[in-house]
Short mmCIF file of C-alpha atoms and ligand atoms in Angstrom, two decimals:
data_model
loop_
_atom_site.label_atom_id
_atom_site.label_comp_id
_atom_site.label_asym_id
_atom_site.label_seq_id
_atom_site.Cartn_x
_atom_site.Cartn_y
_atom_site.Cartn_z
CA MET A 18 -0.05 -0.13 -0.16
CA ARG A 19 1.32 3.62 -0.72
CA SER A 20 0.45 7.18 -0.51
CA LEU A 21 0.80 9.62 -2.74
CA ILE A 22 2.78 12.92 -1.44
CA SER A 23 5.15 14.10 -4.10
CA ILE A 24 4.98 13.75 -7.76
CA LEU A 25 8.48 12.00 -7.49
CA GLU A 26 6.78 8.78 -6.07
CA LEU A 27 5.12 7.80 -9.54
CA SER A 28 7.55 7.11 -12.10
CA VAL A 29 6.86 8.24 -15.91
CA GLU A 30 5.67 4.82 -16.88
CA GLU A 31 2.80 5.30 -14.09
CA LEU A 32 1.88 8.86 -15.34
CA ASP A 33 1.45 7.82 -18.35
CA GLN A 34 -0.60 4.70 -17.37
CA LEU A 35 -2.55 7.16 -15.55
CA ILE A 36 -3.28 9.68 -18.07
CA SER A 37 -3.99 6.18 -20.33
CA THR A 38 -6.49 5.43 -17.74
CA ALA A 39 -8.18 8.81 -17.22
CA LYS A 40 -8.24 9.03 -21.12
CA ASP A 41 -10.27 5.58 -21.13
CA ILE A 42 -12.68 6.92 -18.56
CA ILE A 43 -13.26 9.70 -20.80
CA ALA A 44 -13.94 7.63 -23.48
CA HIS A 45 -15.84 4.89 -21.87
CA PRO A 46 -17.40 6.37 -18.31
CA GLU A 47 -19.72 3.61 -18.03
CA ASN A 48 -17.20 1.35 -16.99
CA TYR A 49 -15.67 2.47 -14.19
CA TRP A 50 -19.37 3.53 -12.59
CA ASP A 51 -19.07 0.99 -10.01
CA LYS A 52 -15.39 0.40 -9.66
CA CYS A 53 -15.99 1.62 -5.74
CA ALA A 54 -18.57 0.73 -4.85
CA HIS A 55 -18.88 0.67 -1.12
CA LYS A 56 -15.37 2.47 -0.90
CA LYS A 57 -15.07 5.69 1.00
CA LEU A 58 -12.91 8.58 0.53
CA ALA A 59 -12.52 11.15 3.11
CA THR A 60 -11.73 14.91 2.09
CA LEU A 61 -9.68 16.41 4.92
CA PHE A 62 -9.24 20.39 3.84
CA TYR A 63 -7.57 22.33 6.69
CA GLU A 64 -7.48 25.45 3.80
CA PRO A 65 -9.94 27.19 1.10
CA SER A 66 -9.94 24.57 -2.31
CA THR A 67 -12.86 24.85 -4.88
CA ARG A 68 -11.45 22.19 -7.38
CA THR A 69 -9.24 19.93 -5.71
CA ARG A 70 -11.47 18.82 -2.99
CA LEU A 71 -15.06 18.71 -4.86
CA SER A 72 -13.05 17.26 -8.05
CA PHE A 73 -11.80 14.33 -5.39
CA GLU A 74 -15.09 14.13 -4.69
CA ALA A 75 -16.48 14.17 -7.65
CA ALA A 76 -14.32 11.67 -9.27
CA MET A 77 -15.10 9.21 -5.85
CA LEU A 78 -18.95 9.53 -6.50
CA GLU A 79 -18.47 8.54 -10.44
CA LEU A 80 -17.00 5.48 -9.46
CA GLY A 81 -19.71 4.74 -7.20
CA GLY A 82 -18.26 5.37 -3.85
CA THR A 83 -19.18 7.54 -1.20
CA VAL A 84 -17.23 10.67 0.23
CA LEU A 85 -17.21 12.01 4.19
CA GLY A 86 -14.93 14.83 5.53
CA PHE A 87 -14.23 18.38 6.47
CA SER A 88 -13.87 21.13 4.25
CA GLU A 89 -12.04 23.92 7.07
CA ALA A 90 -10.02 22.78 10.11
CA GLY A 91 -12.54 24.60 12.62
CA SER A 92 -15.27 22.25 11.56
CA SER A 93 -12.53 19.08 13.12
CA SER A 94 -11.39 18.36 16.50
CA ALA A 95 -7.94 20.30 14.81
CA ALA A 96 -9.87 23.33 16.69
CA LYS A 97 -8.85 21.50 19.83
CA GLY A 98 -5.58 20.49 19.27
CA GLU A 99 -5.84 17.28 17.68
CA SER A 100 -2.95 16.63 15.74
CA VAL A 101 -2.57 15.41 12.24
CA ALA A 102 -0.92 12.24 13.27
CA ASP A 103 -3.77 11.38 15.58
CA THR A 104 -6.05 12.65 12.61
CA ALA A 105 -4.76 10.23 10.32
CA LYS A 106 -5.18 7.05 12.40
CA MET A 107 -8.94 8.40 13.21
CA ILE A 108 -9.71 8.84 9.45
CA SER A 109 -8.00 5.57 8.62
CA CYS A 110 -10.97 3.71 10.88
CA TYR A 111 -13.93 5.44 8.97
CA ALA A 112 -12.43 5.63 5.32
CA ASP A 113 -10.96 3.66 2.82
CA ILE A 114 -8.69 6.45 1.40
CA ALA A 115 -8.01 9.71 2.02
CA ALA A 116 -6.97 13.41 0.66
CA MET A 117 -5.35 15.68 3.19
CA ARG A 118 -4.90 19.91 2.24
CA HIS A 119 -2.97 21.53 4.80
CA PRO A 120 -1.32 25.12 5.28
CA LYS A 121 1.83 23.20 7.11
CA GLU A 122 4.21 21.99 4.42
CA GLY A 123 4.84 18.27 5.14
CA ALA A 124 1.86 17.79 7.09
CA PRO A 125 0.45 14.92 4.60
CA TYR A 126 3.71 12.96 4.86
CA VAL A 127 3.18 13.10 8.92
CA ALA A 128 -0.61 11.79 8.06
CA ALA A 129 0.66 9.09 5.46
CA GLN A 130 3.30 8.07 7.98
CA ALA A 131 0.65 7.74 10.79
CA ALA A 132 -2.64 6.11 8.74
CA SER A 133 -3.18 2.79 7.99
CA ILE A 134 -5.11 3.45 4.65
CA PRO A 135 -3.58 5.52 1.76
CA PHE A 136 -2.99 9.60 2.12
CA ILE A 137 -3.00 11.93 -1.09
CA ASN A 138 -1.35 15.07 -0.59
CA ALA A 139 -3.72 17.47 -2.27
CA GLY A 140 -1.19 20.64 -1.64
CA ASP A 141 0.52 21.38 1.35
CA GLY A 142 1.87 24.79 1.99
CA GLY A 143 4.00 26.52 -0.53
CA HIS A 144 5.63 22.78 -0.98
CA ASN A 145 3.83 20.79 -3.30
CA HIS A 146 0.46 19.38 -4.94
CA PRO A 147 0.85 16.22 -6.86
CA THR A 148 -2.74 15.83 -8.21
CA GLN A 149 -3.07 19.22 -9.96
CA THR A 150 0.07 18.17 -11.80
CA LEU A 151 -1.72 14.85 -12.60
CA ALA A 152 -4.46 17.10 -14.07
CA ASP A 153 -1.76 19.54 -15.61
CA LEU A 154 -0.13 16.43 -17.31
CA LEU A 155 -3.20 15.07 -18.78
CA THR A 156 -4.35 18.51 -19.97
CA ILE A 157 -0.69 18.90 -21.99
CA SER A 158 -0.98 15.62 -23.54
CA ARG A 159 -4.23 16.49 -24.74
CA GLU A 160 -3.85 20.04 -26.09
CA MET A 161 0.05 19.52 -27.15
CA GLY A 162 -0.33 15.65 -28.24
CA ARG A 163 2.98 14.81 -26.28
CA LEU A 164 4.54 14.93 -22.98
CA ASP A 165 8.34 15.29 -24.62
CA ASN A 166 9.95 18.44 -26.59
CA LEU A 167 8.39 21.14 -24.97
CA THR A 168 9.17 24.73 -24.15
CA ILE A 169 7.17 25.46 -20.81
CA GLY A 170 7.03 28.97 -19.48
CA LEU A 171 6.11 29.04 -16.02
CA CYS A 172 4.93 32.47 -14.48
CA GLY A 173 4.39 34.55 -11.85
CA ASP A 174 4.97 33.11 -8.04
CA LEU A 175 7.59 30.45 -8.36
CA LYS A 176 8.17 30.91 -5.06
CA TYR A 177 5.18 29.75 -3.61
CA GLY A 178 3.38 28.02 -6.06
CA ARG A 179 2.86 24.86 -5.29
CA THR A 180 1.32 23.60 -8.07
CA VAL A 181 5.13 24.93 -10.22
CA HIS A 182 7.21 22.91 -8.08
CA SER A 183 5.47 19.46 -8.26
CA LEU A 184 5.00 20.43 -12.37
CA ILE A 185 8.36 21.04 -12.69
CA GLU A 186 9.57 17.64 -11.02
CA ALA A 187 7.22 15.71 -13.41
CA MET A 188 8.21 17.30 -16.39
CA SER A 189 12.13 17.15 -16.16
CA ARG A 190 11.53 13.72 -16.52
CA TYR A 191 10.28 13.41 -19.74
CA THR A 192 12.73 14.13 -22.99
CA GLY A 193 13.54 17.40 -24.50
CA ILE A 194 11.78 19.92 -21.89
CA LYS A 195 12.99 23.47 -21.76
CA PHE A 196 11.81 25.17 -19.17
CA VAL A 197 11.56 29.41 -18.69
CA LEU A 198 10.93 30.69 -15.50
CA ILE A 199 9.31 34.15 -15.22
CA SER A 200 9.24 36.05 -11.74
CA PRO A 201 10.16 38.76 -10.17
CA LYS A 202 13.26 38.36 -8.41
CA GLU A 203 11.60 38.22 -5.37
CA LEU A 204 9.38 35.01 -5.83
CA GLN A 205 11.83 32.82 -7.95
CA ILE A 206 12.07 29.27 -7.35
CA PRO A 207 12.93 27.73 -4.13
CA GLY A 208 16.43 25.74 -3.86
CA PHE A 209 14.39 21.76 -3.27
CA VAL A 210 13.30 22.41 -6.94
CA ARG A 211 16.60 24.58 -8.54
CA PHE A 212 19.07 22.33 -6.90
CA ASN A 213 17.20 18.88 -6.42
CA VAL A 214 15.77 18.77 -9.65
CA LEU A 215 16.77 21.20 -12.71
CA GLU A 216 20.61 21.48 -11.74
CA ARG A 217 20.78 17.95 -10.79
CA HIS A 218 19.49 16.29 -13.74
CA SER A 219 21.05 19.06 -16.27
CA ILE A 220 17.59 20.49 -17.45
CA PRO A 221 17.90 23.02 -19.33
CA TYR A 222 16.01 26.44 -18.20
CA THR A 223 16.15 30.18 -18.53
CA GLU A 224 15.20 32.65 -15.74
CA VAL A 225 13.80 35.71 -17.21
CA THR A 226 11.62 38.40 -15.75
CA SER A 227 9.53 39.96 -19.25
CA LEU A 228 6.58 37.52 -20.04
CA GLU A 229 6.35 39.08 -23.43
CA GLU A 230 9.84 38.58 -24.10
CA ALA A 231 9.26 34.97 -23.09
CA MET A 232 5.98 34.29 -25.39
CA PRO A 233 7.07 33.60 -28.98
CA GLN A 234 9.06 30.43 -27.61
CA LEU A 235 6.02 29.25 -25.46
CA ASP A 236 4.49 25.99 -25.87
CA VAL A 237 2.93 25.78 -22.91
CA LEU A 238 2.30 28.69 -20.73
CA TYR A 239 1.92 28.06 -17.17
CA MET A 240 0.12 31.50 -15.27
CA THR A 241 0.22 30.99 -11.43
CA ARG A 242 -1.46 33.47 -9.24
CA ILE A 243 0.83 35.56 -6.53
CA GLN A 244 -0.05 33.56 -3.33
CA ARG A 245 -1.29 36.18 -1.15
CA GLU A 246 -2.09 33.83 1.88
CA ARG A 247 1.85 32.78 2.00
CA PHE A 248 3.40 36.31 1.97
CA ASP A 249 4.77 37.01 5.78
CA ASP A 250 4.04 40.87 4.83
CA PRO A 251 1.38 41.78 3.48
CA TRP A 252 3.41 45.03 1.48
CA ASP A 253 5.24 42.51 -0.38
CA TYR A 254 2.10 40.97 -1.83
CA GLU A 255 0.95 44.66 -2.60
CA ARG A 256 4.04 45.48 -4.37
CA LEU A 257 4.31 42.39 -6.72
CA LYS A 258 0.65 41.35 -6.76
CA ASP A 259 -0.17 42.64 -10.79
CA SER A 260 3.85 41.57 -11.48
CA TYR A 261 1.93 39.70 -14.75
CA ILE A 262 -1.22 40.00 -16.64
CA LEU A 263 -1.62 37.97 -19.82
CA ASP A 264 -3.85 39.71 -22.13
CA THR A 265 -5.15 39.88 -25.65
CA PRO A 266 -1.93 41.81 -26.86
CA LYS A 267 0.21 39.25 -24.93
CA MET A 268 -1.41 36.25 -26.46
CA ALA A 269 -0.73 37.72 -30.01
CA LEU A 270 3.16 37.39 -29.82
CA ALA A 271 2.37 33.36 -28.69
CA LYS A 272 2.49 30.75 -31.34
CA GLU A 273 -0.46 29.55 -32.83
CA LYS A 274 0.11 25.91 -31.69
CA MET A 275 0.19 26.52 -27.79
CA CYS A 276 -1.57 26.50 -24.63
CA VAL A 277 -2.15 28.58 -21.78
CA LEU A 278 -2.96 26.28 -18.41
CA HIS A 279 -3.53 27.67 -14.96
CA PRO A 280 -4.04 25.74 -11.74
CA LEU A 281 -6.93 28.52 -10.84
CA PRO A 282 -8.42 30.12 -8.97
CA ARG A 283 -6.95 33.08 -10.53
CA VAL A 284 -7.07 36.34 -9.49
CA ASN A 285 -6.30 39.27 -12.14
CA GLU A 286 -3.59 37.63 -13.98
CA ILE A 287 -5.47 36.45 -16.60
CA SER A 288 -7.48 38.91 -18.40
CA VAL A 289 -11.02 37.55 -19.26
CA GLN A 290 -10.97 38.24 -23.11
CA VAL A 291 -8.11 36.05 -22.75
CA ASP A 292 -11.14 32.81 -22.23
CA ASN A 293 -12.42 33.40 -25.41
CA ASP A 294 -9.27 32.04 -27.00
CA PRO A 295 -9.02 28.30 -27.95
CA ARG A 296 -5.41 28.16 -26.61
CA ALA A 297 -6.99 28.91 -23.26
CA ALA A 298 -6.85 25.26 -21.63
CA TYR A 299 -7.56 26.44 -18.26
CA PHE A 300 -10.64 25.46 -17.15
CA ARG A 301 -10.26 21.86 -19.50
CA GLN A 302 -7.65 21.24 -17.06
CA ALA A 303 -9.60 21.92 -14.47
CA LEU A 304 -12.17 19.25 -15.61
CA ASN A 305 -8.83 16.91 -16.34
CA GLY A 306 -8.33 17.26 -12.90
CA LYS A 307 -11.34 14.86 -11.71
CA TYR A 308 -10.29 12.07 -14.20
CA MET A 309 -7.11 12.01 -13.50
CA ARG A 310 -7.91 11.65 -9.57
CA MET A 311 -10.78 9.29 -10.79
CA ALA A 312 -7.69 7.22 -12.22
CA LEU A 313 -5.52 7.63 -9.39
CA ILE A 314 -8.04 6.73 -6.65
CA LEU A 315 -8.49 3.44 -8.69
CA LYS A 316 -4.90 2.79 -8.67
CA LEU A 317 -4.30 3.37 -4.81
CA LEU A 318 -6.83 1.25 -3.81
CA GLU A 319 -6.25 -1.30 -6.19
CA GLU A 320 -2.61 -1.03 -4.82
CA ALA A 321 -3.95 -1.25 -1.10
CA LYS A 322 -6.11 -4.40 -2.05
CA GLU A 323 -3.29 -6.46 -3.47
CA ASN A 324 -0.91 -5.28 -0.50
CA PRO A 325 -2.52 -3.91 2.37
CA VAL A 326 1.41 -3.68 4.09
CA LYS A 327 2.36 0.02 4.09
CA ASP A 328 5.84 0.98 2.23
CA GLU A 329 8.99 1.17 4.05
CA ILE A 330 10.18 5.07 4.31
CA ASP A 331 13.76 5.29 2.38
CA THR A 332 16.15 5.34 5.46
CA THR A 333 18.91 6.01 3.33
CA ASP A 334 20.94 9.11 4.70
CA LEU A 335 18.68 10.23 7.16
CA GLU A 336 19.81 12.08 10.56
CA TYR A 337 18.26 13.26 13.38
CA ASP A 338 20.48 15.74 14.64
CA ARG A 339 19.77 18.71 13.02
CA VAL A 340 16.54 21.25 13.61
CA CYS A 341 14.35 23.08 10.65
CA HIS A 342 14.20 26.15 10.49
CA ASN A 343 11.06 26.62 8.35
CA PRO A 344 8.06 28.46 10.25
CA LYS A 345 6.29 26.83 7.71
CA CYS A 346 7.24 23.45 8.41
CA ILE A 347 4.81 20.90 10.13
CA SER A 348 7.89 19.79 12.41
CA GLN A 349 7.44 23.65 14.12
CA THR A 350 3.91 23.09 15.37
CA GLU A 351 3.51 19.22 16.18
CA GLN A 352 6.14 19.16 18.50
CA GLU A 353 5.98 15.49 19.15
CA LEU A 354 7.57 15.01 15.89
CA PRO A 355 11.26 13.61 15.15
CA GLN A 356 13.66 15.96 13.10
CA ILE A 357 14.70 14.38 10.35
CA SER A 358 16.93 15.64 7.93
CA ARG A 359 18.07 13.80 4.47
CA VAL A 360 21.32 14.35 2.89
CA THR A 361 20.64 15.02 -0.64
CA ASP A 362 24.36 16.29 -1.65
CA LYS A 363 26.91 14.61 0.12
CA ALA A 364 29.75 16.61 -2.14
CA ALA A 365 28.20 19.99 -1.12
CA ASN A 366 26.99 18.93 2.43
CA ILE A 367 23.48 19.65 1.77
CA HIS A 368 20.48 18.09 4.31
CA ARG A 369 16.88 18.89 3.78
CA CYS A 370 14.29 18.23 6.22
CA ILE A 371 12.30 15.72 5.46
CA TYR A 372 8.91 17.44 5.88
CA CYS A 373 9.52 20.54 3.94
CA GLU A 374 12.58 19.75 1.92
CA LYS A 375 13.70 23.15 3.00
CA ARG A 376 17.83 22.74 4.11
CA THR A 377 18.09 22.43 7.79
N1 LIG B 5 -6.30 24.60 -8.23
C1 LIG B 5 -6.32 24.26 -6.96
O1 LIG B 5 -5.75 23.59 -6.49
O2 LIG B 5 -7.62 25.04 -6.96
P1 LIG B 5 -8.18 24.77 -5.52
O3 LIG B 5 -7.34 25.22 -4.63
O4 LIG B 5 -9.84 25.65 -5.94
O5 LIG B 5 -8.39 23.56 -4.79
#
């Protein structure tokens, strides 16, 4: 049995298989109507969501299963101080599979370690969002007809935008991928993506500040919202919030065959006039998320049936004597958690927290 906490836990073959299952669900939905009969999905959302929570719930209902859960921490016993680990143990008594969104980075990882059912990371702080990446991959595959040999522009808040981190991790494993990272200097991608993924695997990337200059070379433009809720200083958000606005004149600079993605919600970084452009794929992307979550639920439940024993964690290069100083890490609020780091680069002596991946 396994959970899905990071997109890197799925091989490229598994990603391709999930995409293939999702396409089969789209073509033959009636074949899947009772695949999850008598199974329950718990949605544990400690942070707001429209697409992720409701598409998970729609996915389980369309598979013939049922759903239970909460949509804000205040209506769960987290409000009384219950830990993530204890909550995960409780949910294991009531559901067969769970999806968790949490503002603390690493919370779904902690839940998966404590649970006896598969847990899915539905977004943890500014860290990862692997099921959004599943939606993104199906969308790129359907819009462009391939997942290789693409120039992908990622624009906006690359520091806090968790969907960007997971998408770079996933796409870096396909051949012929180049990234153009478009952001203000203050919102560039964090070290765990830059060094662990791009630099380590020698993936070609450039960093620019101008969206206009980048537009003509892109096959995929991935716009993101500036993540107001992750800023420590509200004035920084005010200063940066309108850094990029995709509008009709900028779309005129783009290739005829390309697509615009956005995990949504948007604030004002894509003008509504762009919605009518056939290259605007972001609402189709949200629908694709439901099909990929159906495929993922099927896969994880099937694996749990075949092997109900939880996969062991990889203990290679773990260290227990270093403290994580990221205030957004789950280890900062759940005091009983051991501080654990992993050596990710021996030559450079780099250690990263196992929960949030920040350097310790
Ligand atoms: N894309 C995404 O995660 O949207 P929600 O916050 O509405 O779930």
